[in-house]
Structures are given as structure tokens and as C-alpha cells.
Short mmCIF file of C-alpha atoms in Angstrom, two decimals:
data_model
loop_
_atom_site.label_atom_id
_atom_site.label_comp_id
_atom_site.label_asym_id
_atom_site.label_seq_id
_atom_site.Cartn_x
_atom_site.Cartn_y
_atom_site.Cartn_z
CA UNK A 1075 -11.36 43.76 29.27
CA UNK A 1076 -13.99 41.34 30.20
CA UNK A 1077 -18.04 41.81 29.41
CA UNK A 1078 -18.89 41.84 33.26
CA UNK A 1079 -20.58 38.71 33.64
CA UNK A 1080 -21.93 38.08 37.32
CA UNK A 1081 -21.41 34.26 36.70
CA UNK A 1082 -17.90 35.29 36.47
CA UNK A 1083 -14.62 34.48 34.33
CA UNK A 1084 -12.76 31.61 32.97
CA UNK A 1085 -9.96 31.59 30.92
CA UNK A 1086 -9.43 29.35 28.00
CA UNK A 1087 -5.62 28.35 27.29
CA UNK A 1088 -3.29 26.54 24.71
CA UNK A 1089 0.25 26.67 23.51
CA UNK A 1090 -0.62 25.38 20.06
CA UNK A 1091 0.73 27.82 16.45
CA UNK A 1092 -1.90 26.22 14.75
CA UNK A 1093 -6.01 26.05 14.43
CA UNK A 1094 -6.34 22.35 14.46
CA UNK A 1095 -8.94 20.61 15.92
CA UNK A 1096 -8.23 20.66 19.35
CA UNK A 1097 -7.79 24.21 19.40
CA UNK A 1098 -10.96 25.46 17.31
CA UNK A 1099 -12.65 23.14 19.77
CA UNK A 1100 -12.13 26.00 22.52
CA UNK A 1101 -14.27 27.88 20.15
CA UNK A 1102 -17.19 25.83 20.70
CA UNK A 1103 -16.60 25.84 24.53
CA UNK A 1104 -16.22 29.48 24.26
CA UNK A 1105 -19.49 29.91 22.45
CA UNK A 1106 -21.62 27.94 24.49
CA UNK A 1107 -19.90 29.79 27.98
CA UNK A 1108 -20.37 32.95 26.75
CA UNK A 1109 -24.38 31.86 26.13
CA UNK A 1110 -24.33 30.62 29.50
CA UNK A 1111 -23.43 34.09 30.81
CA UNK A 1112 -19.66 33.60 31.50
CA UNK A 1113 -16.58 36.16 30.87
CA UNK A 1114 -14.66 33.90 28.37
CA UNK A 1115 -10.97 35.21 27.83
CA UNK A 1116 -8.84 33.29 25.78
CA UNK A 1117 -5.25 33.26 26.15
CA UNK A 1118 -3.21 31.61 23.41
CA UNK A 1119 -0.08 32.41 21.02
CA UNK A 1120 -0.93 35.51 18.65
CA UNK A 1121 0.67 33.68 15.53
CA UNK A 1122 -0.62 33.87 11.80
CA UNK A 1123 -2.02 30.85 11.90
CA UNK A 1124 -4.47 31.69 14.55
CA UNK A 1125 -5.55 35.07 13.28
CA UNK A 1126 -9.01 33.34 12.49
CA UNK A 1127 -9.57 31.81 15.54
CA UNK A 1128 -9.00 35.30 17.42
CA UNK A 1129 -11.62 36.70 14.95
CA UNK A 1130 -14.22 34.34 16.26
CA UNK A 1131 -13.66 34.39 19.50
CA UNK A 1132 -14.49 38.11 19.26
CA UNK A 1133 -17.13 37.18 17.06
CA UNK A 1134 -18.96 34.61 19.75
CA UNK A 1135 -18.22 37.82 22.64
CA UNK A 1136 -15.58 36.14 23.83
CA UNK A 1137 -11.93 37.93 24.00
CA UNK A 1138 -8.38 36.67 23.58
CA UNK A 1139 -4.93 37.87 24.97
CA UNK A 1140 -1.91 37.19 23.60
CA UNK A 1141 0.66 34.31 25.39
CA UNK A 1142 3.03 33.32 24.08
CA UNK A 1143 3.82 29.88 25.84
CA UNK A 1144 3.77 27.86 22.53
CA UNK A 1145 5.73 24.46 22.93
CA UNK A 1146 4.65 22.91 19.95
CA UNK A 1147 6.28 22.34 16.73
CA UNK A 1148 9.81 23.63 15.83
CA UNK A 1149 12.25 24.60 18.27
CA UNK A 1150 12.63 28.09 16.99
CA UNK A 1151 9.13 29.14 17.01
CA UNK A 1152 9.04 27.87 21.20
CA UNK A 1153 8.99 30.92 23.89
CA UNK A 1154 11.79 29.46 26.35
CA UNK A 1155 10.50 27.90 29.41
CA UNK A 1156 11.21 30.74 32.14
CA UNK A 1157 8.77 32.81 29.90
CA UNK A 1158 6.11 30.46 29.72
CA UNK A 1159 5.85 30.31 33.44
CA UNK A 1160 6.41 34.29 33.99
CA UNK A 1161 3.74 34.50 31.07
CA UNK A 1162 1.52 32.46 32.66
CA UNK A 1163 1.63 33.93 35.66
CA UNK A 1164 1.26 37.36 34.81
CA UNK A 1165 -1.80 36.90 32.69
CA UNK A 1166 -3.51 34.55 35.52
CA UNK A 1167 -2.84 37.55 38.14
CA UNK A 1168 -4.41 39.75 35.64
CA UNK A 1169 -7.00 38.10 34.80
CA UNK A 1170 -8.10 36.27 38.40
CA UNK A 1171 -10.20 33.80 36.91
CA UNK A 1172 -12.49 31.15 38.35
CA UNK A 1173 -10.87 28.57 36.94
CA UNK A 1174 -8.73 27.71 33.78
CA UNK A 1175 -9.59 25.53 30.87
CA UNK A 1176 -6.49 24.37 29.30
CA UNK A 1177 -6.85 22.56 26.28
CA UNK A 1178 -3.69 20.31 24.85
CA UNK A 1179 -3.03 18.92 21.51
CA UNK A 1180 -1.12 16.78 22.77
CA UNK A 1181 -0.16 14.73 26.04
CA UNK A 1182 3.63 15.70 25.92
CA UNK A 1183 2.86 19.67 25.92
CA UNK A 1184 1.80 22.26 28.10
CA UNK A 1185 3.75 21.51 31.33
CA UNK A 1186 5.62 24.76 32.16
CA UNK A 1187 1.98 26.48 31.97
CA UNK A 1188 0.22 24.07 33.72
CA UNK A 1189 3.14 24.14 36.53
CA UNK A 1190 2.27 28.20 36.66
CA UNK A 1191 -1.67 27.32 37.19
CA UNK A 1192 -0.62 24.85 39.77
CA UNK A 1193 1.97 27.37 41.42
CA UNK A 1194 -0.76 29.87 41.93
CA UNK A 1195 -3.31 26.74 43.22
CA UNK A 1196 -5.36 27.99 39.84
CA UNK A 1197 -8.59 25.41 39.47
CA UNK A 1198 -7.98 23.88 36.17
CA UNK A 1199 -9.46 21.80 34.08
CA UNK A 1200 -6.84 19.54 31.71
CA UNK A 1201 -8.42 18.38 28.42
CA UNK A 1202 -6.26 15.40 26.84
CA UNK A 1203 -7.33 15.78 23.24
CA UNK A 1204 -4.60 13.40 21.63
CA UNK A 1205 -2.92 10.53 23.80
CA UNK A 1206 -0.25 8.66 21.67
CA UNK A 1207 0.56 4.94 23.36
CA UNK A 1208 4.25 5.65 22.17
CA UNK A 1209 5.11 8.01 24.69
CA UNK A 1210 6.42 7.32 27.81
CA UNK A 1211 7.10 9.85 31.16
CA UNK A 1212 9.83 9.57 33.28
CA UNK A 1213 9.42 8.98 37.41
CA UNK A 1214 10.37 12.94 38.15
CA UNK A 1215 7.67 14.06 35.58
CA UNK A 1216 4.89 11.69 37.13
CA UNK A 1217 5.35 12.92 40.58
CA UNK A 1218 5.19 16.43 39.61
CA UNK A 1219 1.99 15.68 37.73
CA UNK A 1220 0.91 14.14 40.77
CA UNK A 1221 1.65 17.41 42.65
CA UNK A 1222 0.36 19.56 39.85
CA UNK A 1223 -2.99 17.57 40.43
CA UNK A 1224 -3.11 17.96 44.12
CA UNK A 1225 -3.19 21.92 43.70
CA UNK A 1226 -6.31 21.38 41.78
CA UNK A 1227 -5.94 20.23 38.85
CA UNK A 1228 -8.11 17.79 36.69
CA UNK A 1229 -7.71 15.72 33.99
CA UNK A 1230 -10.04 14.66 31.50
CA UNK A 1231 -9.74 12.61 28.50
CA UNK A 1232 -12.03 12.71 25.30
CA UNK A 1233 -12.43 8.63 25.03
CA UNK A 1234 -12.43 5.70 27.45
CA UNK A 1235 -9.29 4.59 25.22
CA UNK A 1236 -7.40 7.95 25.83
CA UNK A 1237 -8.29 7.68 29.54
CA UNK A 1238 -6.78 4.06 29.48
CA UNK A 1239 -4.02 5.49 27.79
CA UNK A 1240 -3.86 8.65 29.83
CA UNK A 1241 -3.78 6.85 33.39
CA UNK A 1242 -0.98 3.92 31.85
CA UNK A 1243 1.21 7.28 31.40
CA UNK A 1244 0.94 9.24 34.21
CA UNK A 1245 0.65 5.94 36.63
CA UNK A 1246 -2.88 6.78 38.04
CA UNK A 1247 -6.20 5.35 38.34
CA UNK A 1248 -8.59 5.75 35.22
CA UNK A 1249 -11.38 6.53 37.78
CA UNK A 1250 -9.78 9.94 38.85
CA UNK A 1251 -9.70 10.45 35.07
CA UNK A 1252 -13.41 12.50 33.48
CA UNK A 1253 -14.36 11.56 30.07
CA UNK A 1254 -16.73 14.04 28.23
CA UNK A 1255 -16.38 13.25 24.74
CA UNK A 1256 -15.98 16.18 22.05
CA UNK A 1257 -19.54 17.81 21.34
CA UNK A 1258 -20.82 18.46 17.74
CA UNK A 1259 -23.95 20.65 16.41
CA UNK A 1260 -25.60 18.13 14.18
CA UNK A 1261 -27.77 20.44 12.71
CA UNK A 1262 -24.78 21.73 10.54
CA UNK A 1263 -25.01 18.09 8.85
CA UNK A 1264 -28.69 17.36 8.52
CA UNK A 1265 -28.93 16.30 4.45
CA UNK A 1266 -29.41 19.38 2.52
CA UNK A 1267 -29.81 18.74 -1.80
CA UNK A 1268 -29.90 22.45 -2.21
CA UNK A 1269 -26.52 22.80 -0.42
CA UNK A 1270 -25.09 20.11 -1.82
CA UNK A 1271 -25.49 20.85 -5.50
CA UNK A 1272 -24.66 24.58 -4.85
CA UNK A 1273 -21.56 23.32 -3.46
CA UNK A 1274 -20.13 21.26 -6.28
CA UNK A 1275 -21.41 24.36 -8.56
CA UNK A 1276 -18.75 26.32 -6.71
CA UNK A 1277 -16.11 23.92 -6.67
CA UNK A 1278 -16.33 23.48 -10.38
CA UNK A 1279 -16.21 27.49 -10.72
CA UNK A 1280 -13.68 28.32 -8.54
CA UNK A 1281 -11.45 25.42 -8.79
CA UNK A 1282 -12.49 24.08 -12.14
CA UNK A 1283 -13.38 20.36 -10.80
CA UNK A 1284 -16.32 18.78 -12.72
CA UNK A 1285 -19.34 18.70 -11.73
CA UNK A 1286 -19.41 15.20 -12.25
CA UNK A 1287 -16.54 14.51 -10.78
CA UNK A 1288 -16.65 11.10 -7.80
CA UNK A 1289 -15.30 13.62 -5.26
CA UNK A 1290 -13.20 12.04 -2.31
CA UNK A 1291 -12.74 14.54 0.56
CA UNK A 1292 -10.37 15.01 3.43
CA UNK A 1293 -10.50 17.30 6.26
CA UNK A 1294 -7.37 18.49 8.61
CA UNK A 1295 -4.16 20.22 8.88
CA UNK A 1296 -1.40 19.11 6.39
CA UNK A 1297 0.53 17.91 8.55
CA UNK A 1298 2.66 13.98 9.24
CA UNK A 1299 0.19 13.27 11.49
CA UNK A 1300 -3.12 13.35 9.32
CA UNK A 1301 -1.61 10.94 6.64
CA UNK A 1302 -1.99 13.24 3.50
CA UNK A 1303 1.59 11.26 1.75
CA UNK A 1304 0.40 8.12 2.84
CA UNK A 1305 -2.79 8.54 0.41
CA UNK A 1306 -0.90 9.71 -2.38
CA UNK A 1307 0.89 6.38 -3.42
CA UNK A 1308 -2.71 5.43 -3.83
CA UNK A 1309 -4.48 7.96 -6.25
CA UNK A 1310 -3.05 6.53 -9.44
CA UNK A 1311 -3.70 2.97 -8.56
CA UNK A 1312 -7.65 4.52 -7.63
CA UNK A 1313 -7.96 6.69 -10.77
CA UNK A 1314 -6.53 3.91 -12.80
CA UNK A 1315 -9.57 1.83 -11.86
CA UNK A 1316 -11.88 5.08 -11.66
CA UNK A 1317 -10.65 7.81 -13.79
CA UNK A 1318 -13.50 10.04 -12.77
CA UNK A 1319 -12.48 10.44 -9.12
CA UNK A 1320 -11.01 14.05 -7.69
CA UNK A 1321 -9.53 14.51 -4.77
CA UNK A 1322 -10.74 17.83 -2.39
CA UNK A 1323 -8.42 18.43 0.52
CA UNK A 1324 -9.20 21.22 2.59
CA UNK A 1325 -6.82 22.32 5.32
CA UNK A 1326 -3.54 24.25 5.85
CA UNK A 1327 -0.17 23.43 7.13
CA UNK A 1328 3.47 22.89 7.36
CA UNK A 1329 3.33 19.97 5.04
CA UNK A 1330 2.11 21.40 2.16
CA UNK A 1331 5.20 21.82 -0.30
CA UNK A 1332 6.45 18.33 0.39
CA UNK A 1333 2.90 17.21 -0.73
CA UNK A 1334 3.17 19.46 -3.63
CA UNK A 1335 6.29 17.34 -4.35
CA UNK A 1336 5.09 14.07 -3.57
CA UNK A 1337 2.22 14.31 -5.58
CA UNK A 1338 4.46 15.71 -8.32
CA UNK A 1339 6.71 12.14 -8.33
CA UNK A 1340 3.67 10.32 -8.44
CA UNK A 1341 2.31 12.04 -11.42
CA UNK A 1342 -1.27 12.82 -10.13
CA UNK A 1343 -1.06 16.17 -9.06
CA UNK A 1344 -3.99 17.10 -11.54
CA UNK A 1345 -6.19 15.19 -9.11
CA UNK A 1346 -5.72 17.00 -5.97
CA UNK A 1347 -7.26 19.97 -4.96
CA UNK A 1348 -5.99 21.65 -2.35
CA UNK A 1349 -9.45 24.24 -1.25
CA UNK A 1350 -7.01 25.80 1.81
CA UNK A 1351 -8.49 26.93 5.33
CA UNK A 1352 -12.21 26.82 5.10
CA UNK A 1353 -15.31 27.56 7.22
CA UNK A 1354 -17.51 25.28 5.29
CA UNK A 1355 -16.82 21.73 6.51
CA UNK A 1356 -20.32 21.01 6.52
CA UNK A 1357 -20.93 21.94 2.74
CA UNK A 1358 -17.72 20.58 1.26
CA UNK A 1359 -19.59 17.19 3.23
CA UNK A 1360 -22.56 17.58 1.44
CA UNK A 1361 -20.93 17.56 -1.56
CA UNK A 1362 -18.65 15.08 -1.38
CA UNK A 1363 -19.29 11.20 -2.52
CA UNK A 1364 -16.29 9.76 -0.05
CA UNK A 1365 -14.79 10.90 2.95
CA UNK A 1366 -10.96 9.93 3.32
CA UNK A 1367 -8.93 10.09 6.77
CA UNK A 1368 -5.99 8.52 6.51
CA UNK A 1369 -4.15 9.92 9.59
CA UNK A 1370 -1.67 7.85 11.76
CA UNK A 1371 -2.86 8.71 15.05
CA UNK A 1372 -6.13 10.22 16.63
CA UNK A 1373 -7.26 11.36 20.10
CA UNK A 1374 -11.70 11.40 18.86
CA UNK A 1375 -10.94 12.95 15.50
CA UNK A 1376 -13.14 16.05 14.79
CA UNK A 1377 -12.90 15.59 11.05
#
């Protein structure tokens, strides 16, 4: 069901398992369409992981359907390709929307649904979050890209780097490439004492971390790509030469028991936290005294 909106409807889609940050993003695009008087209907995988993100979408009055086109992650957990494109299809007839918002994690996924958008000549707008320079596309898949974007499709990258990067892989000009960077509400980060102490108050109560503690936080999925075992080697050396320092990370993801593990053989597992999925970015900022990113690779990281 849609809310009626005379502006009319766009759908928002991704074949992502997870709520990373390319795919809560499409919360913030659905939350400022819907204010702008749109029919926002999200159409992404129905999977545990996401259960949160469906909750706000219905929270901002915007709705979600379930399609199942994921082609991320694990083999086994990937719908097969014929049912990506029927799935795709059959929502997109459904739904009849003005034009399609699909939103990719990655370069490399995506294409079966985005063939089904171009097979029905759907207007759609492609949104590059993460180009990698180590991935290359053969001929066959360059010219149907080409084709895909002469039913009406554009692409549009989230940094002049990923648009360099973006146009090197799919042979194009960087012109015919948009760049609007990722938006952020500042106003969740203006300095805030109260907040801050309040914060650590909590953590020490719920987690038992001192409240003096040199906290060193890190924000994203635990997952290879955001980097979490390639800061471990490095917390005895840093508590050796500052014993006060606690680690905070706050995320969930298919990496966590190996971490577990790692941190285990490195015999500093009493100075990692791990806080889980959280809604309060902004706080856990506040109260931190260091931020720490150590992922390999990036698109314009929303941590």
C-alpha cells in the first residue's frame, strides 16, 4: 500500500543481508522523500539482519516489500539469478513507480536487478557507494552496462575518486558520471557535556567500563572489510604504553567469533567491548576520547 502522495512514488532498492552503511543510508533518503511529499516503498531482502531497518522505514512513513534479490555475501544465502529478475519485475509492475533508486554496496552487485529496471525502460538512479580499484569488468559486461544506461539509467558516485574509479571500470566518461556526496544531520554531533558524561555513566553500568577509562571507539559492521583483526595485533602494544585505554566497538556482523578468537590469542580480550547494533552513534561519539577506523577499503565512509 502506498500513502497516496500526488507527487507520486519511488521505490528504494538493494540486494544487501545486512544494515551497513550504504543501506541505512536509504533511510535518510527515505526520510527526507517522504517530507517532501513522496510515496517511498522500499524493496529489499526481508532477512534478520534488516529487521531494524524495516522498522524505521515504517517509522519515517515510508513502507518496505520484501525482494529477495540479495547477491551479496555467501553463496547460499543468494536468490538464483532467474529470480532476481522475475522478482524484480513483478514488484516494479506492481508498484509502477516514477523512478527507482537503487542503492549498491558495492560496484560488482546488483546487475540481474538493474537488467530487470532496464528491461522494463524503469528511470533509475544507480548510487555507487563503494568502488574498489581491484576489480576489473569484462568487454560483455561493459556493453551491457552501456545498454542498461541507454534505457535510462544513471550512475552516480559518492566522491570525485569513486567517479574516477567508476568511469576507469565501466570504460566511460567521468562527466556522464553525478557526484552528490553522502548527506549528514550535523545537529546530531553539535558538542553536548550533558550527553557526553551521561554516556560514559551508562557504559560503565551496563558494560562495567570505567568511567575513567581513555575510550577508543569504532563504528561499522564486523566484517574483513572494516579492519577490526587488523587493530587487534595493536591493543597490547597500546595498553602496554597506556594501560588505561578501552576499546568500544559498536556494530554487528559475520566476523564476530573469529574476533572473539583473535582477541583471545592476543590476550587482550578484557579490553574490547563489543556494545552490538546501536542507534546512538552520536552519543557513543560524545563520549569517546579517540575514534579508530581501521578498514581496508572505503567508498565516503559514514562512520
Amino acid at each position: 500500500k502506498g500513502n497516496g502522495s500526488e507527487k507520486g512514488r519511488i521505490a528504494i532498492l538493494f540486494p544487501s543481508p545486512l544494515r551497513g552503511g550504504a543501506e541505512d543510508y536509504t533511510l535518510t533518503i527515505a526520510e527526507g522523500a517522504v517530507r517532501a511529499g513522496y510515496d517511498v516503498q522500499g524493496a529489499f531482502p526481508n532477512k534478520v539482519a534488516l529487521k531494524s531497518l524495516i522498522e524505521d522505514y515504517f517509522r519515517v512513513g515510508a513502507f518496505h516489500n520484501t525482494l529477495e534479490i540479495c547477491d551479496v555475501g555467501a553463496k547460499a544465502g543468494q536468490a538464483p539469478l532467474y529470480k532476481r529478475f522475475t522478482r524484480t519485475v513483478r514488484l516494479l509492475r506492481r508498484l509502477k513507480p516514477r523512478a527507482v533508486l537503487f542503492q549498491l554496496c558495492g560496484m560488482q552487485y546488483g546487475l540481474v536487478s538493474l537488467f530487470a529496471c532496464a528491461c522494463l525502460g524503469m528511470p533509475t538512479l544507480v548510487v555507487f557507494q563503494l568502488v574498489r580499484d581491484d576489480i576489473r569488468f569484462s568487454l560483455a559486461r561493459r556493453l551491457l552496462h552501456r545498454w542498461m544506461r541507454y534505457r535510462g539509467q544513471q550512475y552516480v558516485a559518492v566522491s570525485a575518486a569513486n567517479r574516477r574509479l567508476l568511469a576507469r571500470a565501466f570504460a566511460m566518461a567521468e562527466e556522464a558520471i553525478l557526484i552528490i556526496p553522502n548527506g549528514v544531520n550535523l545537529v546530531r554531533f553539535a558538542d553536548d557535556p550533558v550527553l557526553r558524561d551521561g554516556t560514559r555513566q551508562r557504559l560503565s553500568e551496563e558494560w562495567g567500563i570505567a568511567r575513567d577509562a581513555t575510550l577508543c571507539l569504532t563504528v561499522g559492521r564486523l566484517a574483513p572489510q572494516k579492519g577490526h583483526d587488523v587493530l587487534i595485533p595493536a591493543i597490547p602494544h597500546i595498553v602496554a604504553a597506556h594501560p588505561n585505554v578501552h576499546f568500544i566497538w559498536a556494530g554487528e556482523g559475520p566476523s564476530k567469533k573469529a574476533l572473539l578468537r583473535q582477541l583471545e590469542t592476543y590476550r587482550c580480550a578484557d579490553r574490547v567491548t563489543f556494545l552490538g547494533l546501536r542507534d546512538d552513534i552520536p552519543a557513543l561519539l560524545q563520549a569517546a576520547d579517540y575514534f579508530v577506523h581501521p578498514a581496508r577499503f572505503e567508498g565516503q565512509p559514514f562512520s
